[in-house]
XYZ file of C-alpha atoms in Angstrom:
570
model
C 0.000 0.000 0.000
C 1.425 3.480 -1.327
C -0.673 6.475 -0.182
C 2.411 9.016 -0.006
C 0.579 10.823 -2.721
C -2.124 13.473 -2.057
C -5.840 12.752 -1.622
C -7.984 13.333 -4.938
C -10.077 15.831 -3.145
C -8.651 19.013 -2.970
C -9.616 19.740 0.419
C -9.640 16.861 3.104
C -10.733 16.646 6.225
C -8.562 14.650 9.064
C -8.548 14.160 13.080
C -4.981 15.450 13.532
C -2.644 16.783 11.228
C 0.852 15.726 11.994
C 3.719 17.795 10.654
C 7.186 16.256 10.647
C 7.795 12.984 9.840
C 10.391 11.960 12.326
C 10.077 9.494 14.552
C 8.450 11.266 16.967
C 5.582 12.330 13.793
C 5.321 8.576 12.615
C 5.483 6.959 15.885
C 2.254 9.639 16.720
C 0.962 8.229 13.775
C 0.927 5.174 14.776
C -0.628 5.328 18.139
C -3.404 7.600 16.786
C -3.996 5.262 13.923
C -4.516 2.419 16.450
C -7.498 4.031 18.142
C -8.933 4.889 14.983
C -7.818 8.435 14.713
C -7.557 9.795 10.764
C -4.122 11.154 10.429
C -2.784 12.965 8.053
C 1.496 13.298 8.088
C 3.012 16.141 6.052
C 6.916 16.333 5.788
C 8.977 18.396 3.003
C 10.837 15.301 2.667
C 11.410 11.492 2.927
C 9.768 9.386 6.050
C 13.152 9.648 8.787
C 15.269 11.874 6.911
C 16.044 14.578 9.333
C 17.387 14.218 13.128
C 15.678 11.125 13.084
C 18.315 9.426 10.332
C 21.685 10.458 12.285
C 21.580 9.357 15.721
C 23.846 7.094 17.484
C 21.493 4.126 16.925
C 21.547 3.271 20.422
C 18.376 2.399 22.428
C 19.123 3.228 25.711
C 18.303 4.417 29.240
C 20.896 7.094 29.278
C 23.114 6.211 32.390
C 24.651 9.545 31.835
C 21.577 11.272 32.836
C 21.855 10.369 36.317
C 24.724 12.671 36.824
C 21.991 15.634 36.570
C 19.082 13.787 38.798
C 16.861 12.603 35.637
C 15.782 9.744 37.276
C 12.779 9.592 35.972
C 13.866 10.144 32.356
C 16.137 7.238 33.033
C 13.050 4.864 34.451
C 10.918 5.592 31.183
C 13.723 5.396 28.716
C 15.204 1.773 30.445
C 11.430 0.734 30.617
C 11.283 2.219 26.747
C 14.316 -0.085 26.077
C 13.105 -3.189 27.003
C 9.919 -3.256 25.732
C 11.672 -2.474 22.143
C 13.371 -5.247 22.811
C 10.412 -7.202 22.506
C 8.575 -5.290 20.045
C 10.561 -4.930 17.609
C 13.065 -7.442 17.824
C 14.201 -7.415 14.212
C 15.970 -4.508 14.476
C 16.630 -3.989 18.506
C 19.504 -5.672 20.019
C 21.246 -6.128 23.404
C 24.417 -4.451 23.416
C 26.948 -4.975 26.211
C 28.559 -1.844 27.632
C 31.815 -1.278 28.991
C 32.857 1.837 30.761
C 36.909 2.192 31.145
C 37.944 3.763 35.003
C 40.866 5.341 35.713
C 40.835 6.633 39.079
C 38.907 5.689 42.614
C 37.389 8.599 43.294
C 37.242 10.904 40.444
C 34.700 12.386 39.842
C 32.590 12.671 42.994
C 32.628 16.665 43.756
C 31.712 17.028 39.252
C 28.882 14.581 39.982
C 27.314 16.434 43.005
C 27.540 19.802 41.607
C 25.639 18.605 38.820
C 22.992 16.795 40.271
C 22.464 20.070 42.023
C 21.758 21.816 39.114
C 25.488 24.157 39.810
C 26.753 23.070 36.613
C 30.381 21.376 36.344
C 32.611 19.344 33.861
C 33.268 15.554 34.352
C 36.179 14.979 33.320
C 37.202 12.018 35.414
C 34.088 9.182 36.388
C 36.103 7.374 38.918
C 35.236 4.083 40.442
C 33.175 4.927 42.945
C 30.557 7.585 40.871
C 30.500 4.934 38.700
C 29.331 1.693 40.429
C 27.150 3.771 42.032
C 25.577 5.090 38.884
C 25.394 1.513 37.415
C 23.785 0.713 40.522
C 21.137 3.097 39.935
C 20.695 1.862 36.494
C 19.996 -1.091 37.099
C 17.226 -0.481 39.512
C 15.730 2.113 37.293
C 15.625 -0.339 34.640
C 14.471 -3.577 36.805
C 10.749 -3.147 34.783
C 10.270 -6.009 31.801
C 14.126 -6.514 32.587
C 15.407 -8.780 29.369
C 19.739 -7.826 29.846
C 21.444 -8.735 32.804
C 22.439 -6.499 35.667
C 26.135 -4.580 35.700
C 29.350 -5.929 36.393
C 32.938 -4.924 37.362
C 36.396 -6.085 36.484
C 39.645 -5.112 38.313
C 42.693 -3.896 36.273
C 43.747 -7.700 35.453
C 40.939 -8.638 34.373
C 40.059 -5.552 32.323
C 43.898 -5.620 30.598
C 43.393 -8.954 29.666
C 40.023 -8.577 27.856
C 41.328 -4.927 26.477
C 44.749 -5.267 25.646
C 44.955 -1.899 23.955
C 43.426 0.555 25.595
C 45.238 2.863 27.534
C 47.496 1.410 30.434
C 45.474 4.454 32.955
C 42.745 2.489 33.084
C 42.826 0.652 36.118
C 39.251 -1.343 35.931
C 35.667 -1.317 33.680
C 32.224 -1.986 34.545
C 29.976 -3.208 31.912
C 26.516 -2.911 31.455
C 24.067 -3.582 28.796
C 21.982 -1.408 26.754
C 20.563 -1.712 22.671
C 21.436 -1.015 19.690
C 18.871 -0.141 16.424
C 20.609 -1.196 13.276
C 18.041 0.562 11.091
C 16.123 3.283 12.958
C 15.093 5.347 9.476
C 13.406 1.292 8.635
C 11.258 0.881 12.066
C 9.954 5.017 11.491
C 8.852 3.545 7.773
C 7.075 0.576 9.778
C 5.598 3.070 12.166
C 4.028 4.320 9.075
C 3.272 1.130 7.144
C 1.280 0.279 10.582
C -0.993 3.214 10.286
C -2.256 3.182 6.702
C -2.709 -0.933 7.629
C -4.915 -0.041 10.667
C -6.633 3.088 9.562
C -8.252 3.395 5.958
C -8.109 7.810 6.943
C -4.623 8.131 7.303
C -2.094 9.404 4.827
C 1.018 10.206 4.503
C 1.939 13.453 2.269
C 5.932 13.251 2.257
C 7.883 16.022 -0.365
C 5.048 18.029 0.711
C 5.689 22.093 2.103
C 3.450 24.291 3.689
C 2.260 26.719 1.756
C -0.328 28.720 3.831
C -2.214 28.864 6.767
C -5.616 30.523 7.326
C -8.312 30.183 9.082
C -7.614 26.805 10.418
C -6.812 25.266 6.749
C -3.548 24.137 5.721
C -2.532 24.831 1.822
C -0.240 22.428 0.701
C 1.897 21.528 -2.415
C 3.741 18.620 -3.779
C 7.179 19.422 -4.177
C 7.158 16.828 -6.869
C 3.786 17.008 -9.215
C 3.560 20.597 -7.955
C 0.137 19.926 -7.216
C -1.502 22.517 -4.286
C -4.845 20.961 -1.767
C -5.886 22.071 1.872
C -6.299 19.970 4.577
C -8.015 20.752 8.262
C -8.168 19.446 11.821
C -9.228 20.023 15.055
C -5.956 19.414 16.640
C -2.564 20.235 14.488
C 0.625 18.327 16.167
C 4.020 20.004 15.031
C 6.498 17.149 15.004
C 9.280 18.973 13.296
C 12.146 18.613 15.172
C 15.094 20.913 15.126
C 12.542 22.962 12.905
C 9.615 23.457 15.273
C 10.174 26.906 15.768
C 10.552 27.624 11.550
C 7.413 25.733 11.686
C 5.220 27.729 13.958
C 6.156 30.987 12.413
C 4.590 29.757 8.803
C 1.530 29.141 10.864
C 1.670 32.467 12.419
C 2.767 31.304 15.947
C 6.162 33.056 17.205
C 7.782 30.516 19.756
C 11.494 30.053 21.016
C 11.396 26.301 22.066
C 14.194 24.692 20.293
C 17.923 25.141 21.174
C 19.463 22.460 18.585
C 22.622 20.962 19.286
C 24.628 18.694 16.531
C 25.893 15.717 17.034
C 27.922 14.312 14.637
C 29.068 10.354 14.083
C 31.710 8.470 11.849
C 31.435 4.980 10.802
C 35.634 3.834 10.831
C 36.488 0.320 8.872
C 38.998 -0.846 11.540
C 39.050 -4.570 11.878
C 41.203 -4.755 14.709
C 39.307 -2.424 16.780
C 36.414 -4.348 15.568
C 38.004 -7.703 16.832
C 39.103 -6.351 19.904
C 35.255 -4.830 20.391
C 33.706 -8.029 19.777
C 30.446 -6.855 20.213
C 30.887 -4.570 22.857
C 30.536 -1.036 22.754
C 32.749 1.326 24.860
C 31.436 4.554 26.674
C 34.482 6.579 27.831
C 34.595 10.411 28.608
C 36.979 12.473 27.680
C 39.218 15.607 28.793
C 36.986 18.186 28.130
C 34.231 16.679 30.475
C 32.045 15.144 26.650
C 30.952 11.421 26.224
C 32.196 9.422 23.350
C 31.331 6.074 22.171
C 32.327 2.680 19.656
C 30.842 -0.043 18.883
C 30.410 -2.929 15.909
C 27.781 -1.724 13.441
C 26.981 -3.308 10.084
C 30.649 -4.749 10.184
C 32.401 -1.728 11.053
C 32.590 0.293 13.965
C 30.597 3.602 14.538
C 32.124 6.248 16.541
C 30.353 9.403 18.333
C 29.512 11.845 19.102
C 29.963 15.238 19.273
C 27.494 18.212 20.943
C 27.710 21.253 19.416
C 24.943 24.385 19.374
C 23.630 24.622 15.909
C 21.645 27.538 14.879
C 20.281 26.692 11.084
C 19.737 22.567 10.876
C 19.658 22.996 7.384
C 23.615 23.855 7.059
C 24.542 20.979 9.625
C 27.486 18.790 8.645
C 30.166 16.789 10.086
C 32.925 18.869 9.684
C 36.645 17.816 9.465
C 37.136 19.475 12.926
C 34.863 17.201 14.818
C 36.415 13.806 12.993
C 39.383 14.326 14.263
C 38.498 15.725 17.785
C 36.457 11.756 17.927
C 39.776 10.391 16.184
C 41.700 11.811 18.629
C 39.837 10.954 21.654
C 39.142 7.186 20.460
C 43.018 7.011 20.116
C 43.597 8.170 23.466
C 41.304 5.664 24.580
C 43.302 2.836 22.639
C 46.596 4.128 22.014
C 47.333 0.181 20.774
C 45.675 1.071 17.519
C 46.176 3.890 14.434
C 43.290 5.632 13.257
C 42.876 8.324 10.484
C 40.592 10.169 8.028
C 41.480 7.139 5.681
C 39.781 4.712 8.118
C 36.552 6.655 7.313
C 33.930 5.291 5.012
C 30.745 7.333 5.775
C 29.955 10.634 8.210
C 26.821 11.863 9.378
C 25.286 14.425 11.766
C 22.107 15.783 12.609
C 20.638 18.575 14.953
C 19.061 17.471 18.132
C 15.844 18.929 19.081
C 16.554 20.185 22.554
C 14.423 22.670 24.494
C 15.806 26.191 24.725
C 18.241 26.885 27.608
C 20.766 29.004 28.679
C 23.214 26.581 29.642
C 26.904 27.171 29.127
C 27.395 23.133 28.492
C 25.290 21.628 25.610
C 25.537 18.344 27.326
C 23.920 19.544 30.677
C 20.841 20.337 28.350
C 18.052 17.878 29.025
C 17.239 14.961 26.838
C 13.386 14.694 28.017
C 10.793 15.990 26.066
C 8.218 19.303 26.632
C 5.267 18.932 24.742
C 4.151 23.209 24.401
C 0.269 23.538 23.632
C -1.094 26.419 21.312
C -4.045 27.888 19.781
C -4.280 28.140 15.989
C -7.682 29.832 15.378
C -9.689 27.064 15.767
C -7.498 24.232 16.519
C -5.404 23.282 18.817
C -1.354 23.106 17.802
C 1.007 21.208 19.920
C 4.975 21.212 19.369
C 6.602 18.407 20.268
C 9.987 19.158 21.678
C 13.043 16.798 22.392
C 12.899 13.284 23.322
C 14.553 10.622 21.532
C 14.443 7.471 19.387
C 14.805 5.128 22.560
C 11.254 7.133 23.655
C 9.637 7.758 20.863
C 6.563 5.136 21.972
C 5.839 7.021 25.285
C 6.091 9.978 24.142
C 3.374 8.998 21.355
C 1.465 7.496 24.213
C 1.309 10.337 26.774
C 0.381 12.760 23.271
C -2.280 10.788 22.109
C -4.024 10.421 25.816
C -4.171 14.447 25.426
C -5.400 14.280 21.969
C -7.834 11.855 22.393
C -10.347 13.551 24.625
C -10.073 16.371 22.701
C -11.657 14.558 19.891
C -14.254 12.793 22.189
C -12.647 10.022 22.074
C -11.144 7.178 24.272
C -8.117 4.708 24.146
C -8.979 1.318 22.541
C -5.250 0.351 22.103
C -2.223 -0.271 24.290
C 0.562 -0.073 21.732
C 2.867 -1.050 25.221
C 2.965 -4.553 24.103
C 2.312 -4.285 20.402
C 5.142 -5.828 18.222
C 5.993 -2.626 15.304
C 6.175 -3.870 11.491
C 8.587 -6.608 11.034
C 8.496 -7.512 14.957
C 4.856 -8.988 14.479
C 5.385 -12.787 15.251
C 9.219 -12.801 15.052
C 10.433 -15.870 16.233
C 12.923 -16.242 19.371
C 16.211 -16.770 18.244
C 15.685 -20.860 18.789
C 13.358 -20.887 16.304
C 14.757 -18.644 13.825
C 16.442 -21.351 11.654
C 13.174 -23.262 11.442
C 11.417 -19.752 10.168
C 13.902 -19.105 7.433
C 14.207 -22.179 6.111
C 9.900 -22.367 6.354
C 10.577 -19.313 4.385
C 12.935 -20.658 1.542
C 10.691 -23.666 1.161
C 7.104 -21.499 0.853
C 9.040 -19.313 -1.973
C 11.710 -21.489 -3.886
C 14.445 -19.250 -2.805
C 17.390 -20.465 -1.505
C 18.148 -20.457 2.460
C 20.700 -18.432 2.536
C 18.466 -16.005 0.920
C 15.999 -15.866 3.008
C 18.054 -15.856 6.090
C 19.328 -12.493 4.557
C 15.927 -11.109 3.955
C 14.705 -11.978 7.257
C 18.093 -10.185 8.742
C 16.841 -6.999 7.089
C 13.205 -7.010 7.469
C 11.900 -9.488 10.287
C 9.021 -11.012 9.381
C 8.377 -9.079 6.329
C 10.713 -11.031 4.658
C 7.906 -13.044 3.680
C 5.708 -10.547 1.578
C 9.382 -9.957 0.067
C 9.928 -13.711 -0.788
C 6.513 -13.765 -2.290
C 7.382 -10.841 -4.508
C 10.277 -12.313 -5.404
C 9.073 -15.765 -6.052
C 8.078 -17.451 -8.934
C 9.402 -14.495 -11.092
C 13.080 -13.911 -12.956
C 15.091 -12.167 -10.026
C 18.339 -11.041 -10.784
C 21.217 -9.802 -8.155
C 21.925 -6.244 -8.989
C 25.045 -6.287 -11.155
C 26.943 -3.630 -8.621
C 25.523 -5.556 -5.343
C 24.802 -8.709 -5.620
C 23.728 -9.376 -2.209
C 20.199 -7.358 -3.300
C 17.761 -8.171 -6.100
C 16.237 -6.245 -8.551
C 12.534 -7.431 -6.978
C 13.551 -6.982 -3.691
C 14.731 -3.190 -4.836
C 11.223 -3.235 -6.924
C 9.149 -4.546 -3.566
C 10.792 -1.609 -1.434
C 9.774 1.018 -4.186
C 6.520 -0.128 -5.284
C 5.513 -0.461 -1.493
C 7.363 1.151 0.719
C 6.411 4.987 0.028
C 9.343 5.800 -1.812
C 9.748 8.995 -4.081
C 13.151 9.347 -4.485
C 15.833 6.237 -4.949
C 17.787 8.444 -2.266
C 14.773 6.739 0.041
C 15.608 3.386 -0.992
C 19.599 3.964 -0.461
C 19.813 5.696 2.482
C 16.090 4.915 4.470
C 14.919 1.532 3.520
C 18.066 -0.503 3.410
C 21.193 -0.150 5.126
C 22.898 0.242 1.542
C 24.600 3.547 2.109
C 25.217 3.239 5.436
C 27.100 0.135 5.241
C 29.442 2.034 2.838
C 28.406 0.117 -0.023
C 26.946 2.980 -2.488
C 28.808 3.918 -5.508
C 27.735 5.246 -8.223
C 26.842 2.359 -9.915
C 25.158 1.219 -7.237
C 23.074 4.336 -7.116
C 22.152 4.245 -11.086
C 21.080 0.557 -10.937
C 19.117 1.259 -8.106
C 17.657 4.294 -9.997
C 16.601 2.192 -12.852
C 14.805 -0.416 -10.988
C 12.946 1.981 -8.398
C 12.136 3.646 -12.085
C 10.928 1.256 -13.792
C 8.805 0.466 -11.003
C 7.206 3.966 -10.487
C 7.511 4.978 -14.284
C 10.309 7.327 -14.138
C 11.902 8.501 -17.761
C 15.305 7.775 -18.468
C 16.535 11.671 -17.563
C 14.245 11.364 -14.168
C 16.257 7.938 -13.722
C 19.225 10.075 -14.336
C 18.508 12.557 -12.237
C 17.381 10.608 -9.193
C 20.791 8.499 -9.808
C 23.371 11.599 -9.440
C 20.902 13.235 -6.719
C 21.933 10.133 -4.790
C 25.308 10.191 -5.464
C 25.980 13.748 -4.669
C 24.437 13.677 -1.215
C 26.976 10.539 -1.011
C 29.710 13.060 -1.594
C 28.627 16.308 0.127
C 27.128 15.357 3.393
C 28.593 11.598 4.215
C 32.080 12.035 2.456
C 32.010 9.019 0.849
C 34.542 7.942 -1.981
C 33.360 6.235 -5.465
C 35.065 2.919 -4.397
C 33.029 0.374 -2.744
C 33.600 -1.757 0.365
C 34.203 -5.488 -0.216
C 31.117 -7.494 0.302
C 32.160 -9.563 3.031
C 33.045 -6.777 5.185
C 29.260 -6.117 4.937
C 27.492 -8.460 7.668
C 23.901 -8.094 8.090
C 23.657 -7.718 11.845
C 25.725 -5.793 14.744
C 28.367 -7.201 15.937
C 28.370 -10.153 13.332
């Protein structure tokens, strides 16, 4: 089902209008659509392709926050954790956590003066602040508990399972947290969960506003350049680092966003990546920040850096901060070598924050303010902060304010409800028996459909059955996709631009494997799907290719195809 297009009337009436299609926009969506809401989700671009595609990819309770007193931030995001954990499984993965020590007691005068709101650096987390913190964690977190509880390991111990890291470090406690290996994916199944559920919902993506008056929205297809209007009682701004842009084309002059980039690299290193094994590290450094590592899609992703940002639109990862998180990863490990050669792909994006006057970007809180407005007649709420590890209860806690509003009453608990590929995924004893149930239903082979249930849970099997039965051909430039599994994502998967399909639906830039051959093959299937001319297919094709270049830094060389695994850590 494709309904990314614009209703045939050419003014529709919804519930709620959603505008932003982040994850905090979709995952709305979603919880509205489940009580029967008709939503309508506007975004000037792709599904995820803001904040919402550049984020460290961790789901996770944010031990860090305890150092300023969010405790109960912490409870809802570990709670948040674990139940993705069981909801969507496909993508949502336990992720062992060690935190390097150096000193006893470092740290303990930092910690207090920030949990007292008097501000303060850490630039030493000592043994003590930090099995106490860990401590904490764990209790916060002991609701639907699925990971174990913390650990710590003396300075024989921890030399002998890090033999490179820096010789300061005297012990490490590990925890566990998560890992998402394809956020930008589960906000598309957010969506595809909707328009399933709710026959009224739609989805206008490439869309801008145009107007507002008198309680109507004018809109226009950046793409068929086709205007309509659409109304509703209640008007959600989801648009992220843009929120306050937003509200002033609606008429509303607001201050509530004080973005802050953070920028990430992914490094091919694979003898950081052996030594990982799995395991990501959380170290501060110096200058009081948090970095991390950890084994993503066969490489290791680094981050992150925290930096105001005044215009999202001009945010990139700059030179500067690659080095500052080469640099501080080499302190970490002064064992290894790492440069701007072991780069493959950069990203950053602009997080939402709240507006505050504090001196430290990191001291600004990572919980969410929802601000309510009036809009003539409707109501407007902006959705400020959160994060990808909260996304469901934040959608929760809006939609219980919405829903009276519209007469209306909860019919759903989404607490427990498996998202898109998560539906029925089988526990990992079982998961041999599924994929080969797979490759036997659809005449593919099983290493096939291992792969496609890697990438897509349990939609694998609408995938096999596209693929089945028909001529399906590797790609010639990546042979680990097909040309109807490309075909599947753009014929269903409300895509408009093969840019979706590269970056957003499939891991295939991300993994570092897009070159420009890569991005013209894809451009001629997604084309010849959704009836694109040969200079649209050209178009969409160096579009791709030049984002590639300009905002991720990639070179036109691809990475070998068994450096590629499917899953973290494999």
């Amino acid at each position: 089902m494709n309904t990314c297009m614009p209703p045939d009337q050419a003014r529709t009436e919804f519930d709620v209008i959603i505008i932003g299609a982040g994850i905090n926009g979709v995952g709305l969506m979603r919880e509205l659509a489940l009580q029967n809401v008709r939503v309508l989700v506007v975004d000037r671009a792709d599904i995820c392709s803001g904040a919402s595609c550049a984020p460290s990819r961790l789901i996770h309770g944010g031990i860090k926050y305890l150092e300023t007193g969010e405790f109960r931030l912490v409870a809802q995001s570990t709670l948040e954790r674990n139940l993705l954990l069981r909801n969507a499984a496909h993508m949502v993965h336990p992720l062992p956590t060690t935190v390097p020590v150096s000193s006893w007691f470092g740290g303990i005068v930092p910690s207090i003066r920030r949990f007292m709101g008097l501000g303060g650096k850490m630039a030493d987390r000592g043994t003590v602040v930090t099995e106490l913190g860990m401590l904490i964690y764990d209790f916060l977190g002991r609701h639907n508990r699925v990971m174990p509880r913390h650990r710590f390991f003396p300075r024989r111990q921890s030399r002998a399972r890090w033999p490179h890291m820096a010789s300061s470090v005297m012990a490490t406690g590990m925890y566990y947290d998560a890992a998402i290996t394809q956020p930008e994916r589960l906000g598309y199944e957010c969506v595809r969960d909707a328009l399933m559920t709710e026959s009224g919902c739609v989805i206008a993506t490439y869309t801008r506003i145009e107007a507002f008056h008198d309680g109507t929205l004018t809109l226009r297809d950046r793409l068929s350049g086709r205007s309509w209007q659409a109304r509703a009682p209640v008007m959600v701004n989801a648009g992220g680092a843009w929120i306050d842009q937003i509200n002033a084309i609606l008429g509303l002059r607001t201050r509530y966003i004080d973005g802050t980039k953070g920028s990430h690299l992914l490094l091919r290193h694979d003898a950081l990546l052996r030594e990982l094994d799995g395991h990501m590290v959380y170290f501060g450094t110096p200058d009081g920040r948090i970095c991390l590592a950890y084994p993503f899609l066969g490489h290791v992703l680094v981050g992150s850096t925290d930096i105001r940002q005044g215009d999202p639109d001009t945010a990139l990862c700059t030179d500067e901060e690659q080095a500052y998180m080469l640099d501080m990863l080499g302190a970490l490990f002064p064992g290894f070598r790492f440069s701007a050669d072991d780069v493959i792909y950069r990203y950053c994006g602009v997080r939402p924050l709240p507006a505050s006057g504090a001196s430290d970007p990191g001291a600004i809180s990572r919980d969410h303010i929802v601000h309510e407005d009036r809009l003539g007649p409707a109501a407007l709420f902006s959705l400020v902060g959160g994060k990808w590890t909260t996304f469901r209860g934040l959608a929760e806690e809006v939609a219980d304010t919405i829903l009276p509003r519209l007469g209306r009453a909860r019919q759903v608990s989404t607490r427990r409800l498996p998202i898109g590929g998560g539906r029925n995924f089988p526990p990992p004893a079982r998961q041999a028996i599924y994929t080969e149930g797979i490759a036997e239903a659809y005449g593919i082979p099983p290493e096939r459909a291992r792969t496609l249930f890697a990438r897509y849970g349990t939609l694998a099997q609408d995938i096999a059955r596209f693929c089945a039965h028909v001529s399906d051909m590797p790609l010639r430039s990546l042979p680990t996709y097909t040309r109807r599994e490309i075909a599947f994502i753009a014929r269903y998967e409300q895509v408009r631009h093969a840019a979706d399909i590269l970056y957003r639906r499939t891991t295939i830039a991300l993994s570092g494997a897009l070159t420009p051959d890569v991005a013209r093959e894809v451009a001629e299937v997604a084309g010849d799907t959704l009836g694109w001319d040969a200079d649209e297919i050209q178009r969409q094709a160096r579009d791709a290719w030049q984002q590639a270049e300009t905002c991720h830094h990639m070179a036109a060389h691809p990475v070998p195809e068994t450096a590629r695994p499917e899953a973290i850590g494999a």
